[in-house]
mmCIF file of C-alpha atoms in Angstrom:
data_model
loop_
_atom_site.group_PDB
_atom_site.id
_atom_site.type_symbol
_atom_site.label_atom_id
_atom_site.label_comp_id
_atom_site.label_asym_id
_atom_site.label_seq_id
_atom_site.Cartn_x
_atom_site.Cartn_y
_atom_site.Cartn_z
ATOM 1 C CA UNK A 1 0.040 0.054 -0.043
ATOM 2 C CA UNK A 2 1.294 3.463 -0.827
ATOM 3 C CA UNK A 3 1.509 6.242 1.727
ATOM 4 C CA UNK A 4 -1.483 8.262 2.885
ATOM 5 C CA UNK A 5 -2.031 11.722 4.658
ATOM 6 C CA UNK A 6 -4.202 12.254 7.239
ATOM 7 C CA UNK A 7 -6.011 15.178 8.489
ATOM 8 C CA UNK A 8 -5.353 15.785 12.289
ATOM 9 C CA UNK A 9 -6.911 18.453 14.673
ATOM 10 C CA UNK A 10 -4.895 19.940 17.412
ATOM 11 C CA UNK A 11 -6.335 21.852 20.440
ATOM 12 C CA UNK A 12 -3.767 24.016 21.683
ATOM 13 C CA UNK A 13 -5.368 24.529 25.128
ATOM 14 C CA UNK A 14 -5.836 20.795 25.952
ATOM 15 C CA UNK A 15 -2.728 19.479 23.984
ATOM 16 C CA UNK A 16 -5.180 16.834 22.630
ATOM 17 C CA UNK A 17 -4.849 15.483 19.076
ATOM 18 C CA UNK A 18 -7.856 13.942 16.772
ATOM 19 C CA UNK A 19 -7.827 12.153 13.335
ATOM 20 C CA UNK A 20 -10.352 13.605 11.103
ATOM 21 C CA UNK A 21 -9.911 12.004 7.740
ATOM 22 C CA UNK A 22 -7.602 9.434 5.845
ATOM 23 C CA UNK A 23 -6.622 9.521 2.406
ATOM 24 C CA UNK A 24 -6.412 13.329 2.042
ATOM 25 C CA UNK A 25 -4.810 14.680 -1.161
ATOM 26 C CA UNK A 26 -6.043 18.449 -0.581
ATOM 27 C CA UNK A 27 -7.058 20.975 1.994
ATOM 28 C CA UNK A 28 -8.450 24.272 1.456
ATOM 29 C CA UNK A 29 -10.313 27.027 3.815
ATOM 30 C CA UNK A 30 -11.078 30.884 4.187
ATOM 31 C CA UNK A 31 -8.339 32.064 6.518
ATOM 32 C CA UNK A 32 -9.279 31.882 10.424
ATOM 33 C CA UNK A 33 -12.935 30.589 9.645
ATOM 34 C CA UNK A 34 -12.370 27.218 11.374
ATOM 35 C CA UNK A 35 -13.878 25.409 8.294
ATOM 36 C CA UNK A 36 -11.995 23.263 6.194
ATOM 37 C CA UNK A 37 -12.915 21.946 2.486
ATOM 38 C CA UNK A 38 -11.009 18.812 1.909
ATOM 39 C CA UNK A 39 -10.344 16.569 -1.123
ATOM 40 C CA UNK A 40 -10.507 12.797 -0.244
ATOM 41 C CA UNK A 41 -9.106 10.241 -2.683
ATOM 42 C CA UNK A 42 -8.326 11.067 -6.152
ATOM 43 C CA UNK A 43 -9.234 10.833 -9.925
ATOM 44 C CA UNK A 44 -12.885 11.137 -10.915
ATOM 45 C CA UNK A 45 -14.139 9.425 -7.710
ATOM 46 C CA UNK A 46 -12.592 12.001 -5.553
ATOM 47 C CA UNK A 47 -14.629 13.703 -2.872
ATOM 48 C CA UNK A 48 -14.991 17.086 -1.639
ATOM 49 C CA UNK A 49 -15.695 16.984 2.176
ATOM 50 C CA UNK A 50 -16.686 19.961 4.687
ATOM 51 C CA UNK A 51 -15.310 20.039 8.107
ATOM 52 C CA UNK A 52 -16.284 22.365 10.828
ATOM 53 C CA UNK A 53 -13.481 22.603 13.262
ATOM 54 C CA UNK A 54 -15.571 24.191 15.985
ATOM 55 C CA UNK A 55 -18.221 21.324 16.121
ATOM 56 C CA UNK A 56 -16.291 18.627 14.211
ATOM 57 C CA UNK A 57 -18.984 18.318 11.894
ATOM 58 C CA UNK A 58 -18.577 16.247 8.799
ATOM 59 C CA UNK A 59 -20.606 16.810 5.558
ATOM 60 C CA UNK A 60 -19.955 14.999 2.023
ATOM 61 C CA UNK A 61 -20.256 17.628 -0.491
ATOM 62 C CA UNK A 62 -20.139 16.091 -4.002
ATOM 63 C CA UNK A 63 -17.596 13.931 -6.267
ATOM 64 C CA UNK A 64 -14.992 15.845 -8.219
ATOM 65 C CA UNK A 65 -15.989 13.911 -11.290
ATOM 66 C CA UNK A 66 -14.789 15.673 -14.552
ATOM 67 C CA UNK A 67 -14.402 19.320 -12.947
ATOM 68 C CA UNK A 68 -10.855 20.653 -13.688
ATOM 69 C CA UNK A 69 -7.924 20.422 -11.340
ATOM 70 C CA UNK A 70 -7.882 18.217 -8.384
ATOM 71 C CA UNK A 71 -9.585 20.271 -5.868
ATOM 72 C CA UNK A 72 -10.019 23.507 -4.317
ATOM 73 C CA UNK A 73 -6.967 26.157 -3.541
ATOM 74 C CA UNK A 74 -9.199 28.368 -1.523
ATOM 75 C CA UNK A 75 -12.818 29.623 -0.671
ATOM 76 C CA UNK A 76 -14.439 32.743 -0.348
ATOM 77 C CA UNK A 77 -15.734 33.787 3.131
ATOM 78 C CA UNK A 78 -19.297 32.920 2.308
ATOM 79 C CA UNK A 79 -18.353 29.610 0.912
ATOM 80 C CA UNK A 80 -20.198 30.115 -2.328
ATOM 81 C CA UNK A 81 -17.079 30.772 -4.455
ATOM 82 C CA UNK A 82 -13.925 28.301 -4.713
ATOM 83 C CA UNK A 83 -10.773 28.813 -6.636
ATOM 84 C CA UNK A 84 -9.334 26.165 -8.703
ATOM 85 C CA UNK A 85 -5.559 26.258 -10.174
ATOM 86 C CA UNK A 86 -4.497 24.059 -13.247
ATOM 87 C CA UNK A 87 -0.881 23.845 -14.662
ATOM 88 C CA UNK A 88 0.024 21.991 -17.915
ATOM 89 C CA UNK A 89 4.013 22.546 -18.216
ATOM 90 C CA UNK A 90 5.858 24.058 -19.356
ATOM 91 C CA UNK A 91 3.807 27.465 -19.060
ATOM 92 C CA UNK A 92 0.150 27.184 -19.270
ATOM 93 C CA UNK A 93 -1.159 28.201 -15.873
ATOM 94 C CA UNK A 94 -4.912 29.210 -15.083
ATOM 95 C CA UNK A 95 -7.196 30.071 -12.296
ATOM 96 C CA UNK A 96 -10.614 29.373 -12.236
ATOM 97 C CA UNK A 97 -13.553 30.316 -10.130
ATOM 98 C CA UNK A 98 -16.236 27.574 -9.318
ATOM 99 C CA UNK A 99 -19.896 28.361 -7.979
ATOM 100 C CA UNK A 100 -20.105 25.930 -4.997
ATOM 101 C CA UNK A 101 -23.765 25.317 -5.665
ATOM 102 C CA UNK A 102 -23.796 24.972 -9.344
ATOM 103 C CA UNK A 103 -20.191 23.578 -9.774
ATOM 104 C CA UNK A 104 -19.742 25.858 -12.944
ATOM 105 C CA UNK A 105 -16.238 27.021 -13.493
ATOM 106 C CA UNK A 106 -14.938 30.083 -15.422
ATOM 107 C CA UNK A 107 -11.160 30.916 -16.191
ATOM 108 C CA UNK A 108 -10.591 34.190 -14.805
ATOM 109 C CA UNK A 109 -7.020 34.704 -15.006
ATOM 110 C CA UNK A 110 -4.108 33.044 -17.262
ATOM 111 C CA UNK A 111 -0.565 33.589 -17.176
ATOM 112 C CA UNK A 112 3.254 31.903 -17.599
ATOM 113 C CA UNK A 113 4.176 33.672 -14.457
ATOM 114 C CA UNK A 114 1.569 32.022 -11.846
ATOM 115 C CA UNK A 115 3.577 28.897 -11.264
ATOM 116 C CA UNK A 116 3.164 29.096 -7.484
ATOM 117 C CA UNK A 117 0.251 31.504 -6.896
ATOM 118 C CA UNK A 118 -0.553 30.992 -3.274
ATOM 119 C CA UNK A 119 -4.194 32.083 -3.973
ATOM 120 C CA UNK A 120 -6.257 33.856 -1.125
ATOM 121 C CA UNK A 121 -9.584 35.678 -1.061
ATOM 122 C CA UNK A 122 -9.955 38.728 0.632
ATOM 123 C CA UNK A 123 -10.983 38.347 4.463
ATOM 124 C CA UNK A 124 -14.303 39.420 4.503
ATOM 125 C CA UNK A 125 -15.643 38.965 0.869
ATOM 126 C CA UNK A 126 -14.947 37.661 -2.530
ATOM 127 C CA UNK A 127 -14.190 40.831 -4.399
ATOM 128 C CA UNK A 128 -10.748 40.783 -4.307
ATOM 129 C CA UNK A 129 -8.256 37.739 -4.943
ATOM 130 C CA UNK A 130 -4.475 38.007 -4.060
ATOM 131 C CA UNK A 131 -2.346 36.374 -6.314
ATOM 132 C CA UNK A 132 1.441 35.752 -6.237
ATOM 133 C CA UNK A 133 3.504 35.941 -9.784
ATOM 134 C CA UNK A 134 6.960 34.510 -10.191
ATOM 135 C CA UNK A 135 7.934 36.579 -13.100
ATOM 136 C CA UNK A 136 10.417 34.598 -15.210
ATOM 137 C CA UNK A 137 9.736 31.174 -13.366
ATOM 138 C CA UNK A 138 9.683 28.096 -14.858
ATOM 139 C CA UNK A 139 8.740 24.573 -14.453
ATOM 140 C CA UNK A 140 10.427 21.575 -16.273
ATOM 141 C CA UNK A 141 8.481 18.812 -18.006
ATOM 142 C CA UNK A 142 7.513 16.983 -15.008
ATOM 143 C CA UNK A 143 6.052 20.109 -13.297
ATOM 144 C CA UNK A 144 9.002 20.610 -10.854
ATOM 145 C CA UNK A 145 10.354 23.937 -10.189
ATOM 146 C CA UNK A 146 13.406 24.739 -12.579
ATOM 147 C CA UNK A 147 13.531 28.435 -11.877
ATOM 148 C CA UNK A 148 11.661 30.535 -9.276
ATOM 149 C CA UNK A 149 11.812 33.750 -11.051
ATOM 150 C CA UNK A 150 14.158 35.825 -13.057
ATOM 151 C CA UNK A 151 15.386 39.489 -12.745
ATOM 152 C CA UNK A 152 12.457 40.806 -15.208
ATOM 153 C CA UNK A 153 10.192 43.260 -13.598
ATOM 154 C CA UNK A 154 7.284 45.553 -14.437
ATOM 155 C CA UNK A 155 6.709 49.238 -13.877
ATOM 156 C CA UNK A 156 4.136 49.815 -10.960
ATOM 157 C CA UNK A 157 3.353 52.723 -8.736
ATOM 158 C CA UNK A 158 6.185 52.707 -5.537
ATOM 159 C CA UNK A 159 4.425 51.187 -2.496
ATOM 160 C CA UNK A 160 5.240 52.147 0.992
ATOM 161 C CA UNK A 161 8.097 50.176 2.479
ATOM 162 C CA UNK A 162 7.072 48.497 5.585
ATOM 163 C CA UNK A 163 10.396 46.561 6.443
ATOM 164 C CA UNK A 164 13.845 46.295 5.031
ATOM 165 C CA UNK A 165 16.857 44.054 5.835
ATOM 166 C CA UNK A 166 19.910 42.952 4.294
ATOM 167 C CA UNK A 167 18.959 39.264 4.921
ATOM 168 C CA UNK A 168 16.253 37.425 2.752
ATOM 169 C CA UNK A 169 13.106 36.931 4.747
ATOM 170 C CA UNK A 170 10.703 34.350 3.334
ATOM 171 C CA UNK A 171 7.036 33.022 3.871
ATOM 172 C CA UNK A 172 5.360 36.174 5.055
ATOM 173 C CA UNK A 173 1.863 36.289 6.641
ATOM 174 C CA UNK A 174 -0.212 38.760 8.365
ATOM 175 C CA UNK A 175 -2.151 38.682 11.559
ATOM 176 C CA UNK A 176 -5.865 38.537 11.299
ATOM 177 C CA UNK A 177 -6.261 42.233 12.660
ATOM 178 C CA UNK A 178 -3.852 43.285 10.198
ATOM 179 C CA UNK A 179 -1.363 44.925 12.444
ATOM 180 C CA UNK A 180 1.579 42.687 12.351
ATOM 181 C CA UNK A 181 3.580 40.479 9.987
ATOM 182 C CA UNK A 182 5.378 37.289 10.779
ATOM 183 C CA UNK A 183 8.407 35.865 8.648
ATOM 184 C CA UNK A 184 11.235 33.759 8.630
ATOM 185 C CA UNK A 185 15.011 33.916 7.708
ATOM 186 C CA UNK A 186 17.146 31.118 5.946
ATOM 187 C CA UNK A 187 20.428 33.418 5.937
ATOM 188 C CA UNK A 188 20.730 33.642 9.921
ATOM 189 C CA UNK A 189 21.746 31.070 12.498
ATOM 190 C CA UNK A 190 18.877 28.986 14.060
ATOM 191 C CA UNK A 191 16.554 30.193 10.937
ATOM 192 C CA UNK A 192 14.493 32.851 13.277
ATOM 193 C CA UNK A 193 10.879 33.705 13.149
ATOM 194 C CA UNK A 194 10.480 37.273 13.446
ATOM 195 C CA UNK A 195 7.306 39.534 14.025
ATOM 196 C CA UNK A 196 7.037 43.087 12.866
ATOM 197 C CA UNK A 197 4.384 45.937 13.152
ATOM 198 C CA UNK A 198 3.025 46.967 9.866
ATOM 199 C CA UNK A 199 2.531 50.507 11.126
ATOM 200 C CA UNK A 200 6.134 51.295 12.812
ATOM 201 C CA UNK A 201 8.282 48.853 10.795
ATOM 202 C CA UNK A 202 9.699 47.703 14.243
ATOM 203 C CA UNK A 203 10.807 44.046 14.424
ATOM 204 C CA UNK A 204 11.879 41.501 17.082
ATOM 205 C CA UNK A 205 12.746 37.810 16.960
ATOM 206 C CA UNK A 206 10.282 35.550 18.558
ATOM 207 C CA UNK A 207 12.339 32.101 18.357
ATOM 208 C CA UNK A 208 14.696 30.231 16.343
ATOM 209 C CA UNK A 209 13.435 27.500 14.511
ATOM 210 C CA UNK A 210 16.409 25.333 13.512
ATOM 211 C CA UNK A 211 14.919 23.841 10.743
ATOM 212 C CA UNK A 212 16.985 22.545 7.533
ATOM 213 C CA UNK A 213 14.817 24.426 5.155
ATOM 214 C CA UNK A 214 15.670 22.199 2.261
ATOM 215 C CA UNK A 215 13.867 21.335 -0.883
ATOM 216 C CA UNK A 216 11.171 19.381 0.825
ATOM 217 C CA UNK A 217 7.935 21.883 1.786
ATOM 218 C CA UNK A 218 7.651 20.106 5.141
ATOM 219 C CA UNK A 219 11.139 21.615 6.328
ATOM 220 C CA UNK A 220 9.806 25.128 5.273
ATOM 221 C CA UNK A 221 8.530 27.182 8.084
ATOM 222 C CA UNK A 222 5.407 28.842 6.744
ATOM 223 C CA UNK A 223 4.961 30.683 10.005
ATOM 224 C CA UNK A 224 1.467 32.134 10.882
ATOM 225 C CA UNK A 225 -0.313 33.749 13.818
ATOM 226 C CA UNK A 226 -3.492 32.339 15.210
ATOM 227 C CA UNK A 227 -6.511 34.640 15.228
ATOM 228 C CA UNK A 228 -6.170 35.602 18.736
ATOM 229 C CA UNK A 229 -2.563 36.636 18.124
ATOM 230 C CA UNK A 230 -1.397 34.710 21.110
ATOM 231 C CA UNK A 231 0.568 31.902 19.104
ATOM 232 C CA UNK A 232 2.885 31.404 16.068
ATOM 233 C CA UNK A 233 2.461 28.201 14.176
ATOM 234 C CA UNK A 234 5.428 26.683 12.084
ATOM 235 C CA UNK A 235 7.190 23.498 10.734
ATOM 236 C CA UNK A 236 10.544 22.449 11.700
ATOM 237 C CA UNK A 237 12.400 19.200 11.149
ATOM 238 C CA UNK A 238 14.923 20.071 14.075
ATOM 239 C CA UNK A 239 14.757 16.930 15.497
ATOM 240 C CA UNK A 240 15.275 14.743 12.341
ATOM 241 C CA UNK A 241 11.338 14.524 11.775
ATOM 242 C CA UNK A 242 9.138 16.999 10.352
ATOM 243 C CA UNK A 243 6.771 18.415 12.887
ATOM 244 C CA UNK A 244 4.509 21.201 13.562
ATOM 245 C CA UNK A 245 5.379 23.674 16.352
ATOM 246 C CA UNK A 246 3.779 26.331 18.134
ATOM 247 C CA UNK A 247 5.324 29.113 19.894
ATOM 248 C CA UNK A 248 3.506 31.456 22.602
ATOM 249 C CA UNK A 249 3.858 35.200 21.858
ATOM 250 C CA UNK A 250 4.950 36.776 25.173
ATOM 251 C CA UNK A 251 2.712 39.490 27.018
ATOM 252 C CA UNK A 252 3.872 42.865 26.024
ATOM 253 C CA UNK A 253 5.511 41.272 22.871
ATOM 254 C CA UNK A 254 3.507 42.972 20.343
ATOM 255 C CA UNK A 255 2.633 46.264 22.160
ATOM 256 C CA UNK A 256 6.494 46.855 22.272
ATOM 257 C CA UNK A 257 6.474 46.889 18.414
ATOM 258 C CA UNK A 258 4.186 50.008 18.426
#
Protein backbone atom coordinates (compact mmCIF):
# COMPACT_ATOMS: atom_id res chain seq x y z
CA UNK A 1 0.00 0.00 0.00
CA UNK A 2 1.19 3.51 -0.81
CA UNK A 3 1.66 6.33 1.64
CA UNK A 4 -1.42 8.22 2.76
CA UNK A 5 -2.03 11.63 4.30
CA UNK A 6 -4.12 12.05 7.44
CA UNK A 7 -6.01 15.18 8.48
CA UNK A 8 -5.37 15.85 12.17
CA UNK A 9 -6.86 18.43 14.53
CA UNK A 10 -4.84 19.74 17.49
CA UNK A 11 -6.27 21.69 20.42
CA UNK A 12 -3.62 24.08 21.75
CA UNK A 13 -5.24 24.53 25.17
CA UNK A 14 -5.77 20.85 25.97
CA UNK A 15 -2.83 19.36 24.00
CA UNK A 16 -5.27 16.84 22.46
CA UNK A 17 -4.90 15.47 18.93
CA UNK A 18 -7.69 13.91 16.84
CA UNK A 19 -7.74 12.25 13.44
CA UNK A 20 -10.48 13.65 11.20
CA UNK A 21 -9.86 11.96 7.83
CA UNK A 22 -7.58 9.60 5.90
CA UNK A 23 -6.47 9.54 2.26
CA UNK A 24 -6.46 13.34 2.06
CA UNK A 25 -5.07 14.87 -1.13
CA UNK A 26 -5.93 18.52 -0.69
CA UNK A 27 -7.09 20.99 1.96
CA UNK A 28 -8.48 24.47 1.48
CA UNK A 29 -10.11 27.04 3.76
CA UNK A 30 -10.93 30.67 4.21
CA UNK A 31 -8.42 32.17 6.64
CA UNK A 32 -9.34 31.81 10.33
CA UNK A 33 -12.87 30.60 9.49
CA UNK A 34 -12.61 27.28 11.34
CA UNK A 35 -14.03 25.46 8.29
CA UNK A 36 -12.03 23.19 5.96
CA UNK A 37 -12.89 21.85 2.50
CA UNK A 38 -10.95 18.62 2.02
CA UNK A 39 -10.33 16.56 -1.13
CA UNK A 40 -10.46 12.86 -0.23
CA UNK A 41 -9.18 10.33 -2.76
CA UNK A 42 -7.97 10.98 -6.31
CA UNK A 43 -9.28 11.01 -9.85
CA UNK A 44 -12.93 11.16 -10.89
CA UNK A 45 -14.10 9.55 -7.65
CA UNK A 46 -12.33 12.07 -5.41
CA UNK A 47 -14.79 13.62 -2.95
CA UNK A 48 -15.02 17.10 -1.52
CA UNK A 49 -15.75 16.97 2.22
CA UNK A 50 -16.51 19.89 4.52
CA UNK A 51 -15.32 19.97 8.16
CA UNK A 52 -16.38 22.47 10.81
CA UNK A 53 -13.48 22.48 13.26
CA UNK A 54 -15.59 24.17 15.93
CA UNK A 55 -18.16 21.35 16.09
CA UNK A 56 -16.24 18.55 14.27
CA UNK A 57 -19.26 18.20 11.97
CA UNK A 58 -18.43 16.38 8.71
CA UNK A 59 -20.42 16.88 5.50
CA UNK A 60 -19.92 15.05 2.19
CA UNK A 61 -20.45 17.60 -0.60
CA UNK A 62 -19.88 15.97 -4.03
CA UNK A 63 -17.55 13.88 -6.17
CA UNK A 64 -15.03 15.83 -8.21
CA UNK A 65 -15.85 13.99 -11.44
CA UNK A 66 -14.86 15.89 -14.60
CA UNK A 67 -14.17 19.19 -12.86
CA UNK A 68 -10.76 20.71 -13.74
CA UNK A 69 -7.82 20.43 -11.40
CA UNK A 70 -7.80 18.10 -8.43
CA UNK A 71 -9.49 20.17 -5.76
CA UNK A 72 -10.02 23.66 -4.40
CA UNK A 73 -7.14 26.01 -3.66
CA UNK A 74 -9.09 28.45 -1.49
CA UNK A 75 -12.70 29.42 -0.80
CA UNK A 76 -14.48 32.73 -0.17
CA UNK A 77 -15.72 33.82 3.25
CA UNK A 78 -19.35 33.03 2.34
CA UNK A 79 -18.32 29.57 1.00
CA UNK A 80 -20.08 30.32 -2.30
CA UNK A 81 -17.03 30.63 -4.56
CA UNK A 82 -13.98 28.39 -4.78
CA UNK A 83 -10.75 28.89 -6.71
CA UNK A 84 -9.09 26.14 -8.74
CA UNK A 85 -5.52 26.25 -10.03
CA UNK A 86 -4.50 24.21 -13.05
CA UNK A 87 -1.13 23.81 -14.72
CA UNK A 88 0.05 22.14 -17.90
CA UNK A 89 3.84 22.41 -18.12
CA UNK A 90 5.82 24.02 -19.44
CA UNK A 91 3.99 27.36 -19.10
CA UNK A 92 0.18 27.07 -19.24
CA UNK A 93 -1.24 28.13 -15.86
CA UNK A 94 -4.84 29.08 -15.15
CA UNK A 95 -7.01 30.18 -12.23
CA UNK A 96 -10.71 29.35 -12.32
CA UNK A 97 -13.65 30.25 -10.14
CA UNK A 98 -16.20 27.58 -9.21
CA UNK A 99 -19.75 28.25 -8.07
CA UNK A 100 -20.10 25.91 -5.10
CA UNK A 101 -23.83 25.42 -5.72
CA UNK A 102 -23.91 24.89 -9.50
CA UNK A 103 -20.29 23.66 -9.82
CA UNK A 104 -19.85 25.81 -12.93
CA UNK A 105 -16.29 26.98 -13.54
CA UNK A 106 -14.81 29.96 -15.35
CA UNK A 107 -11.23 30.91 -16.21
CA UNK A 108 -10.52 34.33 -14.67
CA UNK A 109 -6.74 34.55 -15.07
CA UNK A 110 -4.13 32.92 -17.28
CA UNK A 111 -0.43 33.72 -17.19
CA UNK A 112 2.96 32.02 -17.68
CA UNK A 113 4.11 33.56 -14.38
CA UNK A 114 1.63 32.00 -11.93
CA UNK A 115 3.63 28.84 -11.28
CA UNK A 116 3.14 29.10 -7.49
CA UNK A 117 0.16 31.43 -6.94
CA UNK A 118 -0.59 31.03 -3.18
CA UNK A 119 -4.22 32.04 -3.79
CA UNK A 120 -6.12 34.01 -1.15
CA UNK A 121 -9.49 35.73 -1.04
CA UNK A 122 -9.92 39.05 0.71
CA UNK A 123 -10.74 38.29 4.35
CA UNK A 124 -14.40 39.36 4.52
CA UNK A 125 -15.66 39.10 0.92
CA UNK A 126 -14.97 37.57 -2.49
CA UNK A 127 -14.40 40.80 -4.41
CA UNK A 128 -10.61 40.63 -4.44
CA UNK A 129 -8.12 37.80 -4.86
CA UNK A 130 -4.42 37.85 -3.99
CA UNK A 131 -2.24 36.04 -6.55
CA UNK A 132 1.53 35.57 -6.35
CA UNK A 133 3.42 35.92 -9.63
CA UNK A 134 6.85 34.38 -10.12
CA UNK A 135 7.94 36.52 -13.05
CA UNK A 136 10.31 34.58 -15.26
CA UNK A 137 9.75 31.36 -13.28
CA UNK A 138 9.62 28.05 -15.08
CA UNK A 139 8.65 24.42 -14.50
CA UNK A 140 10.34 21.45 -16.12
CA UNK A 141 8.55 18.78 -18.17
CA UNK A 142 7.67 16.88 -14.98
CA UNK A 143 6.09 19.90 -13.31
CA UNK A 144 8.97 20.56 -10.90
CA UNK A 145 10.30 24.06 -10.21
CA UNK A 146 13.20 24.64 -12.61
CA UNK A 147 13.51 28.37 -11.91
CA UNK A 148 11.57 30.32 -9.29
CA UNK A 149 11.93 33.75 -10.91
CA UNK A 150 14.21 35.97 -12.97
CA UNK A 151 15.25 39.60 -12.86
CA UNK A 152 12.43 40.57 -15.21
CA UNK A 153 10.29 43.19 -13.50
CA UNK A 154 7.29 45.35 -14.21
CA UNK A 155 6.67 49.08 -13.85
CA UNK A 156 4.23 49.76 -11.02
CA UNK A 157 3.60 52.64 -8.58
CA UNK A 158 6.06 52.63 -5.71
CA UNK A 159 4.53 51.18 -2.53
CA UNK A 160 5.29 52.14 1.07
CA UNK A 161 8.18 50.08 2.43
CA UNK A 162 7.15 48.41 5.70
CA UNK A 163 10.37 46.57 6.53
CA UNK A 164 13.88 46.46 5.03
CA UNK A 165 16.74 44.08 5.77
CA UNK A 166 20.01 42.94 4.25
CA UNK A 167 18.87 39.36 4.86
CA UNK A 168 16.32 37.46 2.78
CA UNK A 169 13.08 36.82 4.66
CA UNK A 170 10.59 34.22 3.45
CA UNK A 171 7.01 32.97 3.92
CA UNK A 172 5.50 36.23 5.12
CA UNK A 173 1.98 36.25 6.58
CA UNK A 174 -0.19 38.87 8.26
CA UNK A 175 -2.13 38.65 11.53
CA UNK A 176 -5.92 38.55 11.44
CA UNK A 177 -6.11 42.06 12.92
CA UNK A 178 -3.92 43.34 10.06
CA UNK A 179 -1.44 45.05 12.39
CA UNK A 180 1.50 42.60 12.39
CA UNK A 181 3.48 40.41 10.00
CA UNK A 182 5.31 37.14 10.64
CA UNK A 183 8.25 35.94 8.57
CA UNK A 184 11.32 33.66 8.70
CA UNK A 185 14.94 33.90 7.59
CA UNK A 186 17.15 31.12 6.19
CA UNK A 187 20.25 33.33 6.11
CA UNK A 188 20.70 33.69 9.89
CA UNK A 189 21.80 31.07 12.44
CA UNK A 190 18.90 29.08 13.85
CA UNK A 191 16.57 30.28 11.07
CA UNK A 192 14.69 32.75 13.29
CA UNK A 193 11.01 33.70 13.16
CA UNK A 194 10.44 37.43 13.28
CA UNK A 195 7.33 39.48 14.08
CA UNK A 196 6.97 43.07 12.96
CA UNK A 197 4.53 45.96 13.10
CA UNK A 198 3.08 47.05 9.75
CA UNK A 199 2.55 50.57 11.13
CA UNK A 200 5.96 51.24 12.66
CA UNK A 201 8.23 48.76 10.89
CA UNK A 202 9.72 47.68 14.23
CA UNK A 203 10.61 44.00 14.46
CA UNK A 204 11.65 41.43 17.05
CA UNK A 205 12.77 37.80 16.87
CA UNK A 206 10.23 35.51 18.50
CA UNK A 207 12.22 32.25 18.41
CA UNK A 208 14.61 30.12 16.39
CA UNK A 209 13.07 27.32 14.32
CA UNK A 210 16.30 25.38 13.61
CA UNK A 211 14.80 23.66 10.59
CA UNK A 212 16.95 22.52 7.66
CA UNK A 213 14.94 24.56 5.16
CA UNK A 214 15.71 22.24 2.26
CA UNK A 215 13.80 21.47 -0.91
CA UNK A 216 10.99 19.56 0.81
CA UNK A 217 8.06 21.78 1.79
CA UNK A 218 7.77 20.19 5.23
CA UNK A 219 11.15 21.73 6.12
CA UNK A 220 9.88 25.21 5.21
CA UNK A 221 8.64 27.18 8.22
CA UNK A 222 5.46 28.79 6.77
CA UNK A 223 4.82 30.63 10.08
CA UNK A 224 1.44 32.18 10.79
CA UNK A 225 -0.26 33.78 13.77
CA UNK A 226 -3.41 32.31 15.32
CA UNK A 227 -6.56 34.42 15.15
CA UNK A 228 -6.13 35.65 18.74
CA UNK A 229 -2.51 36.76 18.07
CA UNK A 230 -1.27 34.65 20.99
CA UNK A 231 0.62 31.90 19.12
CA UNK A 232 2.74 31.39 16.00
CA UNK A 233 2.46 28.02 14.26
CA UNK A 234 5.32 26.76 12.08
CA UNK A 235 7.05 23.70 10.60
CA UNK A 236 10.48 22.38 11.57
CA UNK A 237 12.51 19.19 11.22
CA UNK A 238 14.89 20.23 14.03
CA UNK A 239 14.65 16.73 15.59
CA UNK A 240 15.21 14.95 12.27
CA UNK A 241 11.45 14.49 11.80
CA UNK A 242 9.11 17.03 10.21
CA UNK A 243 6.76 18.30 12.91
CA UNK A 244 4.40 21.20 13.59
CA UNK A 245 5.42 23.58 16.40
CA UNK A 246 3.69 26.40 18.25
CA UNK A 247 5.46 29.31 19.94
CA UNK A 248 3.65 31.49 22.45
CA UNK A 249 3.85 35.27 22.01
CA UNK A 250 4.83 36.71 25.42
CA UNK A 251 2.67 39.34 27.07
CA UNK A 252 3.75 42.79 25.96
CA UNK A 253 5.68 41.48 22.92
CA UNK A 254 3.32 42.93 20.29
CA UNK A 255 2.85 46.16 22.21
CA UNK A 256 6.61 46.70 22.19
CA UNK A 257 6.50 46.94 18.39
CA UNK A 258 4.11 49.93 18.40
